[in-house]
């Protein structure tokens, strides 16, 4: 296995070292959706979600031509693809949800398996957007000089 090491420069390294020594875990209520999804624990209540940076999403694939307002969840071979993940609001403990298919179009779906319900971060609330995230310009030139002489060779 080859390994590539990139030196971002002394200024970046100094800033990073300073950040690491001064960083303290924030007290706010940030929760990583991916970490919570991997735990696969009980669903948080709507009240609990309101206090966090998360909302629920449901995998749903409408393979029928029915236009009923209430439908039973059905497994299809591609239901767990990202294009079938919609914002949803869990309505009860038996995993009935209102799924928002479009901004003004929703459907109530019953018997959704727990595996088809995911937590999703609200926009601009992932860890890269947190105020205490490390940001500093990288002080290196990405392209070697040998790659920059094309204009000179062609003239």
CSV table of N, CA and C in Angstrom, one decimal:
chain,number,residue,atom,x,y,z
A,1,UNK,N,0.8,-1.2,0.0
A,1,UNK,CA,0.0,0.0,0.0
A,1,UNK,C,0.9,1.2,0.0
A,2,UNK,N,0.6,2.1,-1.0
A,2,UNK,CA,1.3,3.4,-1.0
A,2,UNK,C,0.6,4.4,-0.1
A,3,UNK,N,1.4,5.3,0.4
A,3,UNK,CA,0.8,6.3,1.3
A,3,UNK,C,1.3,7.7,0.8
A,4,UNK,N,0.4,8.6,0.7
A,4,UNK,CA,0.8,10.0,0.3
A,4,UNK,C,0.7,10.9,1.6
A,5,UNK,N,1.7,11.6,1.8
A,5,UNK,CA,1.7,12.5,2.9
A,5,UNK,C,1.8,13.9,2.4
A,6,UNK,N,0.9,14.8,2.9
A,6,UNK,CA,0.9,16.2,2.4
A,6,UNK,C,1.2,17.1,3.6
A,7,UNK,N,2.2,17.9,3.3
A,7,UNK,CA,2.6,18.9,4.3
A,7,UNK,C,1.9,20.2,4.0
A,8,UNK,N,1.0,20.6,4.9
A,8,UNK,CA,0.2,21.9,4.7
A,8,UNK,C,1.0,23.1,5.0
A,9,UNK,N,2.1,23.0,5.5
A,9,UNK,CA,2.9,24.1,5.9
A,9,UNK,C,3.0,24.4,7.4
A,10,UNK,N,4.0,25.1,7.8
A,10,UNK,CA,4.3,25.4,9.2
A,10,UNK,C,3.1,26.2,9.8
A,11,UNK,N,2.6,27.2,9.1
A,11,UNK,CA,1.6,28.0,9.6
A,11,UNK,C,0.3,27.2,9.9
A,12,UNK,N,0.0,26.3,9.0
A,12,UNK,CA,-1.2,25.5,9.2
A,12,UNK,C,-1.0,24.6,10.4
A,13,UNK,N,0.2,23.9,10.5
A,13,UNK,CA,0.5,23.0,11.6
A,13,UNK,C,0.4,23.7,12.9
A,14,UNK,N,0.9,25.0,13.0
A,14,UNK,CA,0.9,25.7,14.2
A,14,UNK,C,-0.6,26.0,14.6
A,15,UNK,N,-1.4,26.4,13.6
A,15,UNK,CA,-2.8,26.7,13.9
A,15,UNK,C,-3.5,25.5,14.4
A,16,UNK,N,-3.2,24.3,13.7
A,16,UNK,CA,-3.9,23.1,14.1
A,16,UNK,C,-3.5,22.7,15.6
A,17,UNK,N,-2.2,22.8,15.9
A,17,UNK,CA,-1.8,22.4,17.2
A,17,UNK,C,-2.4,23.3,18.3
A,18,UNK,N,-2.5,24.6,18.0
A,18,UNK,CA,-3.2,25.5,18.9
A,18,UNK,C,-4.7,25.1,19.1
A,19,UNK,N,-5.3,24.8,18.0
A,19,UNK,CA,-6.8,24.4,18.0
A,19,UNK,C,-6.9,23.1,18.9
A,20,UNK,N,-6.1,22.1,18.7
A,20,UNK,CA,-6.2,20.9,19.4
A,20,UNK,C,-6.0,21.1,20.9
A,21,UNK,N,-5.0,22.0,21.3
A,21,UNK,CA,-4.8,22.2,22.7
A,21,UNK,C,-5.9,23.0,23.4
A,22,UNK,N,-6.5,23.9,22.6
A,22,UNK,CA,-7.6,24.8,23.2
A,22,UNK,C,-9.0,24.2,23.1
A,23,UNK,N,-9.2,23.2,22.2
A,23,UNK,CA,-10.5,22.7,21.9
A,23,UNK,C,-11.1,22.0,23.1
A,24,UNK,N,-12.4,22.3,23.4
A,24,UNK,CA,-13.1,21.7,24.5
A,24,UNK,C,-14.5,21.2,23.8
A,25,UNK,N,-14.9,20.1,24.3
A,25,UNK,CA,-16.2,19.6,23.7
A,25,UNK,C,-17.3,20.6,24.0
A,26,UNK,N,-18.0,21.0,23.0
A,26,UNK,CA,-19.1,22.0,23.2
A,26,UNK,C,-20.2,21.4,24.1
A,27,UNK,N,-21.0,22.3,24.7
A,27,UNK,CA,-22.0,21.9,25.6
A,27,UNK,C,-23.4,21.9,24.8
A,28,UNK,N,-23.4,22.4,23.6
A,28,UNK,CA,-24.7,22.5,22.9
A,28,UNK,C,-25.2,21.1,22.6
A,29,UNK,N,-26.3,21.1,21.9
A,29,UNK,CA,-27.1,19.8,21.7
A,29,UNK,C,-26.8,19.2,20.3
A,30,UNK,N,-25.6,19.3,19.8
A,30,UNK,CA,-25.3,18.8,18.5
A,30,UNK,C,-25.3,17.2,18.5
A,31,UNK,N,-26.0,16.6,17.6
A,31,UNK,CA,-26.1,15.2,17.5
A,31,UNK,C,-25.8,14.8,16.0
A,32,UNK,N,-24.9,13.9,15.8
A,32,UNK,CA,-24.6,13.5,14.4
A,32,UNK,C,-25.6,12.4,14.0
A,33,UNK,N,-26.3,12.7,12.9
A,33,UNK,CA,-27.3,11.8,12.4
A,33,UNK,C,-26.8,10.4,12.1
A,34,UNK,N,-25.6,10.4,11.4
A,34,UNK,CA,-25.1,9.1,11.1
A,34,UNK,C,-24.7,8.2,12.3
A,35,UNK,N,-24.2,8.8,13.3
A,35,UNK,CA,-23.9,8.1,14.5
A,35,UNK,C,-25.1,7.6,15.2
A,36,UNK,N,-26.2,8.4,15.2
A,36,UNK,CA,-27.4,8.0,15.8
A,36,UNK,C,-28.1,6.9,15.0
A,37,UNK,N,-28.0,6.9,13.7
A,37,UNK,CA,-28.6,5.9,12.8
A,37,UNK,C,-27.9,4.5,13.1
A,38,UNK,N,-26.6,4.6,13.3
A,38,UNK,CA,-25.9,3.3,13.5
A,38,UNK,C,-26.3,2.6,14.8
A,39,UNK,N,-26.7,3.4,15.8
A,39,UNK,CA,-27.1,2.9,17.1
A,39,UNK,C,-28.4,2.1,17.0
A,40,UNK,N,-29.3,2.5,16.0
A,40,UNK,CA,-30.6,1.9,15.8
A,40,UNK,C,-31.4,1.7,17.0
A,41,UNK,N,-31.4,2.7,17.9
A,41,UNK,CA,-32.2,2.7,19.1
A,41,UNK,C,-33.6,3.1,18.9
A,42,UNK,N,-34.3,3.2,20.0
A,42,UNK,CA,-35.7,3.6,19.9
A,42,UNK,C,-35.8,5.0,19.2
A,43,UNK,N,-36.9,5.3,18.5
A,43,UNK,CA,-37.0,6.5,17.8
A,43,UNK,C,-37.2,7.6,18.9
A,44,UNK,N,-36.6,8.8,18.6
A,44,UNK,CA,-36.8,9.9,19.4
A,44,UNK,C,-38.2,10.5,19.2
A,45,UNK,N,-38.7,11.1,20.2
A,45,UNK,CA,-40.0,11.7,20.0
A,45,UNK,C,-39.9,13.0,19.3
A,46,UNK,N,-41.0,13.5,18.7
A,46,UNK,CA,-41.0,14.8,18.0
A,46,UNK,C,-40.5,15.9,18.9
A,47,UNK,N,-40.9,15.8,20.2
A,47,UNK,CA,-40.4,16.8,21.2
A,47,UNK,C,-38.9,16.8,21.3
A,48,UNK,N,-38.3,15.6,21.4
A,48,UNK,CA,-36.9,15.4,21.5
A,48,UNK,C,-36.2,15.9,20.3
A,49,UNK,N,-36.8,15.6,19.1
A,49,UNK,CA,-36.2,16.1,17.8
A,49,UNK,C,-36.2,17.6,17.7
A,50,UNK,N,-37.2,18.2,18.2
A,50,UNK,CA,-37.4,19.7,18.1
A,50,UNK,C,-36.2,20.4,18.8
A,51,UNK,N,-35.6,19.7,19.8
A,51,UNK,CA,-34.5,20.3,20.6
A,51,UNK,C,-33.2,20.0,19.9
A,52,UNK,N,-33.1,19.3,18.8
A,52,UNK,CA,-31.9,18.9,18.2
A,52,UNK,C,-31.8,19.4,16.8
A,53,UNK,N,-30.7,19.1,16.1
A,53,UNK,CA,-30.5,19.5,14.8
A,53,UNK,C,-30.9,18.4,13.8
A,54,UNK,N,-31.9,17.6,14.1
A,54,UNK,CA,-32.3,16.5,13.3
A,54,UNK,C,-33.8,16.5,12.9
A,55,UNK,N,-34.1,15.7,11.9
A,55,UNK,CA,-35.5,15.4,11.6
A,55,UNK,C,-35.5,13.9,11.1
A,56,UNK,N,-36.7,13.4,11.0
A,56,UNK,CA,-36.7,12.0,10.5
A,56,UNK,C,-37.0,12.0,9.0
A,57,UNK,N,-36.5,10.9,8.4
A,57,UNK,CA,-36.7,10.7,7.0
A,57,UNK,C,-37.1,9.2,6.9
A,58,UNK,N,-37.9,8.9,5.9
A,58,UNK,CA,-38.4,7.5,5.7
A,58,UNK,C,-38.1,7.1,4.2
A,59,UNK,N,-37.6,5.8,4.1
A,59,UNK,CA,-37.5,5.2,2.8
A,59,UNK,C,-38.9,4.8,2.4
A,60,UNK,N,-39.3,5.2,1.2
A,60,UNK,CA,-40.6,4.9,0.7
A,60,UNK,C,-40.6,4.9,-0.8
A,61,UNK,N,-41.1,3.8,-1.4
A,61,UNK,CA,-41.1,3.7,-2.9
A,61,UNK,C,-42.6,3.4,-3.3
A,62,UNK,N,-43.2,4.3,-3.9
A,62,UNK,CA,-44.6,4.1,-4.3
A,62,UNK,C,-44.6,3.3,-5.6
A,63,UNK,N,-44.8,2.1,-5.5
A,63,UNK,CA,-44.8,1.2,-6.8
A,63,UNK,C,-46.2,0.9,-7.3
A,64,UNK,N,-47.2,1.4,-6.6
A,64,UNK,CA,-48.5,1.1,-7.0
A,64,UNK,C,-49.1,2.4,-7.7
A,65,UNK,N,-50.2,2.2,-8.4
A,65,UNK,CA,-50.9,3.3,-9.0
A,65,UNK,C,-52.0,3.8,-8.2
A,66,UNK,N,-52.1,3.3,-6.9
A,66,UNK,CA,-53.1,3.8,-6.0
A,66,UNK,C,-52.9,5.2,-5.6
A,67,UNK,N,-53.9,6.0,-5.5
A,67,UNK,CA,-53.8,7.3,-5.0
A,67,UNK,C,-54.4,7.5,-3.6
A,68,UNK,N,-54.4,6.5,-2.8
A,68,UNK,CA,-55.0,6.6,-1.5
A,68,UNK,C,-54.1,7.5,-0.6
A,69,UNK,N,-54.8,8.2,0.3
A,69,UNK,CA,-54.1,9.1,1.2
A,69,UNK,C,-53.3,8.3,2.3
A,70,UNK,N,-53.8,7.0,2.5
A,70,UNK,CA,-53.1,6.2,3.5
A,70,UNK,C,-52.7,4.9,2.8
A,71,UNK,N,-51.5,4.5,2.9
A,71,UNK,CA,-51.0,3.3,2.2
A,71,UNK,C,-50.1,2.5,3.2
A,72,UNK,N,-50.1,1.2,3.0
A,72,UNK,CA,-49.2,0.4,3.8
A,72,UNK,C,-47.8,0.3,3.1
A,73,UNK,N,-46.8,0.4,3.9
A,73,UNK,CA,-45.4,0.4,3.4
A,73,UNK,C,-45.2,-1.0,2.8
A,74,UNK,N,-44.6,-1.0,1.6
A,74,UNK,CA,-44.2,-2.2,0.9
A,74,UNK,C,-42.7,-2.2,0.6
A,75,UNK,N,-42.1,-3.4,0.7
A,75,UNK,CA,-40.7,-3.5,0.3
A,75,UNK,C,-40.7,-3.7,-1.2
A,76,UNK,N,-39.7,-2.9,-1.8
A,76,UNK,CA,-39.4,-3.1,-3.2
A,76,UNK,C,-37.9,-3.3,-3.3
A,77,UNK,N,-37.4,-3.8,-4.3
A,77,UNK,CA,-35.9,-4.1,-4.4
A,77,UNK,C,-35.1,-2.8,-4.3
A,78,UNK,N,-35.6,-1.7,-4.7
A,78,UNK,CA,-34.8,-0.5,-4.7
A,78,UNK,C,-35.3,0.6,-3.6
A,79,UNK,N,-36.1,0.1,-2.7
A,79,UNK,CA,-36.7,1.1,-1.7
A,79,UNK,C,-35.6,1.8,-0.9
A,80,UNK,N,-34.5,1.1,-0.6
A,80,UNK,CA,-33.5,1.7,0.3
A,80,UNK,C,-32.4,2.5,-0.5
A,81,UNK,N,-32.8,3.0,-1.6
A,81,UNK,CA,-31.9,3.9,-2.4
A,81,UNK,C,-32.2,5.3,-2.0
A,82,UNK,N,-31.1,6.1,-2.0
A,82,UNK,CA,-31.3,7.5,-1.5
A,82,UNK,C,-32.4,8.3,-2.2
A,83,UNK,N,-32.7,8.0,-3.4
A,83,UNK,CA,-33.7,8.7,-4.2
A,83,UNK,C,-35.1,8.5,-3.6
A,84,UNK,N,-35.2,7.5,-2.7
A,84,UNK,CA,-36.5,7.1,-2.1
A,84,UNK,C,-36.5,7.5,-0.6
A,85,UNK,N,-35.6,8.4,-0.2
A,85,UNK,CA,-35.6,8.9,1.2
A,85,UNK,C,-36.3,10.2,1.3
A,86,UNK,N,-37.4,10.3,2.0
A,86,UNK,CA,-38.2,11.5,2.1
A,86,UNK,C,-38.3,12.0,3.5
A,87,UNK,N,-38.4,13.3,3.7
A,87,UNK,CA,-38.7,13.8,5.1
A,87,UNK,C,-40.0,13.2,5.6
A,88,UNK,N,-40.1,12.8,6.8
A,88,UNK,CA,-41.3,12.3,7.3
A,88,UNK,C,-41.5,12.6,8.8
A,89,UNK,N,-42.7,12.6,9.2
A,89,UNK,CA,-43.0,12.9,10.6
A,89,UNK,C,-43.7,11.6,11.2
A,90,UNK,N,-43.1,11.0,12.2
A,90,UNK,CA,-43.6,9.8,12.8
A,90,UNK,C,-44.9,10.2,13.6
A,91,UNK,N,-46.0,9.5,13.3
A,91,UNK,CA,-47.2,9.9,14.0
A,91,UNK,C,-47.6,9.0,15.2
A,92,UNK,N,-47.0,7.8,15.3
A,92,UNK,CA,-47.3,7.0,16.4
A,92,UNK,C,-46.2,5.9,16.6
A,93,UNK,N,-46.4,5.2,17.7
A,93,UNK,CA,-45.3,4.2,18.1
A,93,UNK,C,-45.4,2.9,17.2
A,94,UNK,N,-46.4,2.8,16.4
A,94,UNK,CA,-46.4,1.6,15.5
A,94,UNK,C,-45.8,2.0,14.1
A,95,UNK,N,-45.1,3.1,14.0
A,95,UNK,CA,-44.3,3.5,12.9
A,95,UNK,C,-45.2,3.9,11.7
A,96,UNK,N,-46.2,4.6,12.0
A,96,UNK,CA,-47.0,5.3,10.9
A,96,UNK,C,-46.5,6.7,10.8
A,97,UNK,N,-46.3,7.1,9.5
A,97,UNK,CA,-45.7,8.4,9.3
A,97,UNK,C,-46.4,9.2,8.2
A,98,UNK,N,-46.3,10.5,8.3
A,98,UNK,CA,-46.7,11.4,7.2
A,98,UNK,C,-45.4,11.6,6.4
A,99,UNK,N,-45.3,11.2,5.1
A,99,UNK,CA,-44.2,11.3,4.3
A,99,UNK,C,-44.4,12.5,3.3
A,100,UNK,N,-43.5,13.4,3.3
A,100,UNK,CA,-43.5,14.6,2.4
A,100,UNK,C,-42.9,14.2,1.1
A,101,UNK,N,-43.7,13.9,0.1
A,101,UNK,CA,-43.2,13.5,-1.2
A,101,UNK,C,-42.7,14.7,-2.0
A,102,UNK,N,-43.4,15.8,-1.8
A,102,UNK,CA,-43.1,17.1,-2.5
A,102,UNK,C,-43.5,18.2,-1.5
A,103,UNK,N,-43.1,19.4,-1.8
A,103,UNK,CA,-43.4,20.5,-0.8
A,103,UNK,C,-44.9,20.5,-0.4
A,104,UNK,N,-45.8,20.3,-1.3
A,104,UNK,CA,-47.2,20.4,-0.9
A,104,UNK,C,-48.0,19.1,-1.1
A,105,UNK,N,-47.3,18.0,-1.1
A,105,UNK,CA,-47.9,16.7,-1.3
A,105,UNK,C,-47.3,15.7,-0.3
A,106,UNK,N,-48.2,15.1,0.5
A,106,UNK,CA,-47.7,14.1,1.5
A,106,UNK,C,-48.7,13.0,1.5
A,107,UNK,N,-48.3,11.9,2.1
A,107,UNK,CA,-49.1,10.7,2.2
A,107,UNK,C,-48.8,10.0,3.6
A,108,UNK,N,-49.8,9.4,4.1
A,108,UNK,CA,-49.6,8.7,5.4
A,108,UNK,C,-49.3,7.2,5.0
A,109,UNK,N,-48.3,6.7,5.6
A,109,UNK,CA,-47.8,5.4,5.4
A,109,UNK,C,-47.8,4.6,6.7
A,110,UNK,N,-48.4,3.4,6.7
A,110,UNK,CA,-48.4,2.6,7.9
A,110,UNK,C,-47.4,1.5,7.8
A,111,UNK,N,-47.1,0.8,8.9
A,111,UNK,CA,-46.3,-0.4,9.0
A,111,UNK,C,-44.9,-0.2,8.4
A,112,UNK,N,-44.3,1.0,8.7
A,112,UNK,CA,-43.0,1.3,8.2
A,112,UNK,C,-42.0,0.5,9.1
A,113,UNK,N,-41.1,-0.3,8.5
A,113,UNK,CA,-40.1,-1.0,9.4
A,113,UNK,C,-39.1,0.0,10.0
A,114,UNK,N,-38.6,-0.3,11.2
A,114,UNK,CA,-37.7,0.6,11.8
A,114,UNK,C,-36.5,0.9,11.0
A,115,UNK,N,-36.1,-0.1,10.2
A,115,UNK,CA,-34.9,0.1,9.3
A,115,UNK,C,-35.1,1.1,8.2
A,116,UNK,N,-36.4,1.4,7.9
A,116,UNK,CA,-36.7,2.4,6.9
A,116,UNK,C,-36.8,3.8,7.4
A,117,UNK,N,-36.6,4.0,8.7
A,117,UNK,CA,-36.7,5.3,9.3
A,117,UNK,C,-35.3,5.7,9.7
A,118,UNK,N,-34.9,6.9,9.2
A,118,UNK,CA,-33.5,7.4,9.5
A,118,UNK,C,-33.6,8.8,10.1
A,119,UNK,N,-32.5,9.2,10.8
A,119,UNK,CA,-32.4,10.6,11.2
A,119,UNK,C,-31.6,11.3,10.2
A,120,UNK,N,-31.9,12.5,9.9
A,120,UNK,CA,-31.2,13.4,8.9
A,120,UNK,C,-30.9,14.7,9.6
A,121,UNK,N,-29.7,15.2,9.3
A,121,UNK,CA,-29.3,16.5,9.8
A,121,UNK,C,-30.1,17.6,9.1
A,122,UNK,N,-30.6,18.6,9.8
A,122,UNK,CA,-31.2,19.8,9.2
A,122,UNK,C,-30.1,20.5,8.4
A,123,UNK,N,-30.5,21.2,7.4
A,123,UNK,CA,-29.5,21.9,6.6
A,123,UNK,C,-28.6,22.8,7.4
A,124,UNK,N,-27.3,22.8,7.1
A,124,UNK,CA,-26.3,23.6,7.7
A,124,UNK,C,-26.1,23.3,9.2
A,125,UNK,N,-26.4,22.1,9.6
A,125,UNK,CA,-26.1,21.7,11.0
A,125,UNK,C,-25.2,20.5,11.1
A,126,UNK,N,-24.5,20.1,10.1
A,126,UNK,CA,-23.5,19.0,10.2
A,126,UNK,C,-22.3,19.6,10.9
A,127,UNK,N,-21.4,18.7,11.3
A,127,UNK,CA,-20.3,19.2,12.1
A,127,UNK,C,-19.4,20.2,11.4
A,128,UNK,N,-19.4,20.2,10.1
A,128,UNK,CA,-18.5,21.1,9.3
A,128,UNK,C,-19.0,22.6,9.4
A,129,UNK,N,-20.3,22.7,9.8
A,129,UNK,CA,-20.9,24.1,10.0
A,129,UNK,C,-20.8,24.6,11.4
A,130,UNK,N,-20.3,23.8,12.3
A,130,UNK,CA,-20.3,24.2,13.7
A,130,UNK,C,-19.3,25.4,13.9
A,131,UNK,N,-19.6,26.3,14.8
A,131,UNK,CA,-18.7,27.5,15.0
A,131,UNK,C,-17.3,27.1,15.5
A,132,UNK,N,-17.2,26.0,16.2
A,132,UNK,CA,-15.8,25.7,16.7
A,132,UNK,C,-15.1,24.7,15.8
A,133,UNK,N,-15.5,24.5,14.6
A,133,UNK,CA,-14.8,23.6,13.6
A,133,UNK,C,-13.5,24.3,13.2
A,134,UNK,N,-12.5,23.5,13.0
A,134,UNK,CA,-11.2,24.0,12.6
A,134,UNK,C,-11.2,24.4,11.1
A,135,UNK,N,-10.8,25.7,10.9
A,135,UNK,CA,-10.7,26.2,9.5
A,135,UNK,C,-9.4,27.0,9.4
A,136,UNK,N,-8.6,26.6,8.4
A,136,UNK,CA,-7.3,27.4,8.2
A,136,UNK,C,-6.9,27.1,6.7
A,137,UNK,N,-6.4,28.1,6.1
A,137,UNK,CA,-5.9,28.0,4.7
A,137,UNK,C,-4.7,27.0,4.7
A,138,UNK,N,-4.7,26.1,3.7
A,138,UNK,CA,-3.6,25.2,3.6
A,138,UNK,C,-2.5,25.8,2.8
A,139,UNK,N,-1.3,25.9,3.3
A,139,UNK,CA,-0.2,26.6,2.7
A,139,UNK,C,0.7,25.7,1.8
A,140,UNK,N,0.1,25.1,0.8
A,140,UNK,CA,0.9,24.4,-0.1
A,140,UNK,C,0.4,24.6,-1.5
A,141,UNK,N,1.3,24.4,-2.5
A,141,UNK,CA,1.0,24.5,-3.9
A,141,UNK,C,0.7,23.1,-4.4
A,142,UNK,N,-0.5,22.9,-4.8
A,142,UNK,CA,-1.0,21.5,-5.1
A,142,UNK,C,-0.3,21.0,-6.4
A,143,UNK,N,0.1,21.8,-7.3
A,143,UNK,CA,0.6,21.3,-8.6
A,143,UNK,C,2.1,21.6,-8.7
A,144,UNK,N,2.9,20.5,-9.0
A,144,UNK,CA,4.3,20.7,-9.1
A,144,UNK,C,4.7,21.6,-10.3
A,145,UNK,N,5.8,22.2,-10.2
A,145,UNK,CA,6.2,23.1,-11.3
A,145,UNK,C,6.2,22.4,-12.7
A,146,UNK,N,6.6,21.1,-12.7
A,146,UNK,CA,6.7,20.4,-14.0
A,146,UNK,C,5.3,20.3,-14.7
A,147,UNK,N,4.2,20.5,-13.9
A,147,UNK,CA,2.9,20.4,-14.5
A,147,UNK,C,2.4,21.8,-15.0
A,148,UNK,N,3.2,22.8,-14.6
A,148,UNK,CA,2.8,24.2,-15.0
A,148,UNK,C,3.5,24.8,-16.2
A,149,UNK,N,4.2,24.0,-16.9
A,149,UNK,CA,5.0,24.5,-18.0
A,149,UNK,C,4.4,24.2,-19.4
A,150,UNK,N,3.1,23.8,-19.5
A,150,UNK,CA,2.5,23.4,-20.7
A,150,UNK,C,2.5,24.6,-21.7
A,151,UNK,N,2.2,25.8,-21.3
A,151,UNK,CA,2.1,27.0,-22.1
A,151,UNK,C,3.5,27.2,-22.7
A,152,UNK,N,4.5,27.1,-21.9
A,152,UNK,CA,5.9,27.4,-22.4
A,152,UNK,C,6.3,26.4,-23.4
A,153,UNK,N,6.0,25.1,-23.3
A,153,UNK,CA,6.4,24.1,-24.2
A,153,UNK,C,5.7,24.2,-25.5
A,154,UNK,N,4.4,24.7,-25.5
A,154,UNK,CA,3.6,24.8,-26.7
A,154,UNK,C,4.0,26.0,-27.6
A,155,UNK,N,4.7,26.9,-27.0
A,155,UNK,CA,5.0,28.2,-27.8
A,155,UNK,C,6.3,28.0,-28.6
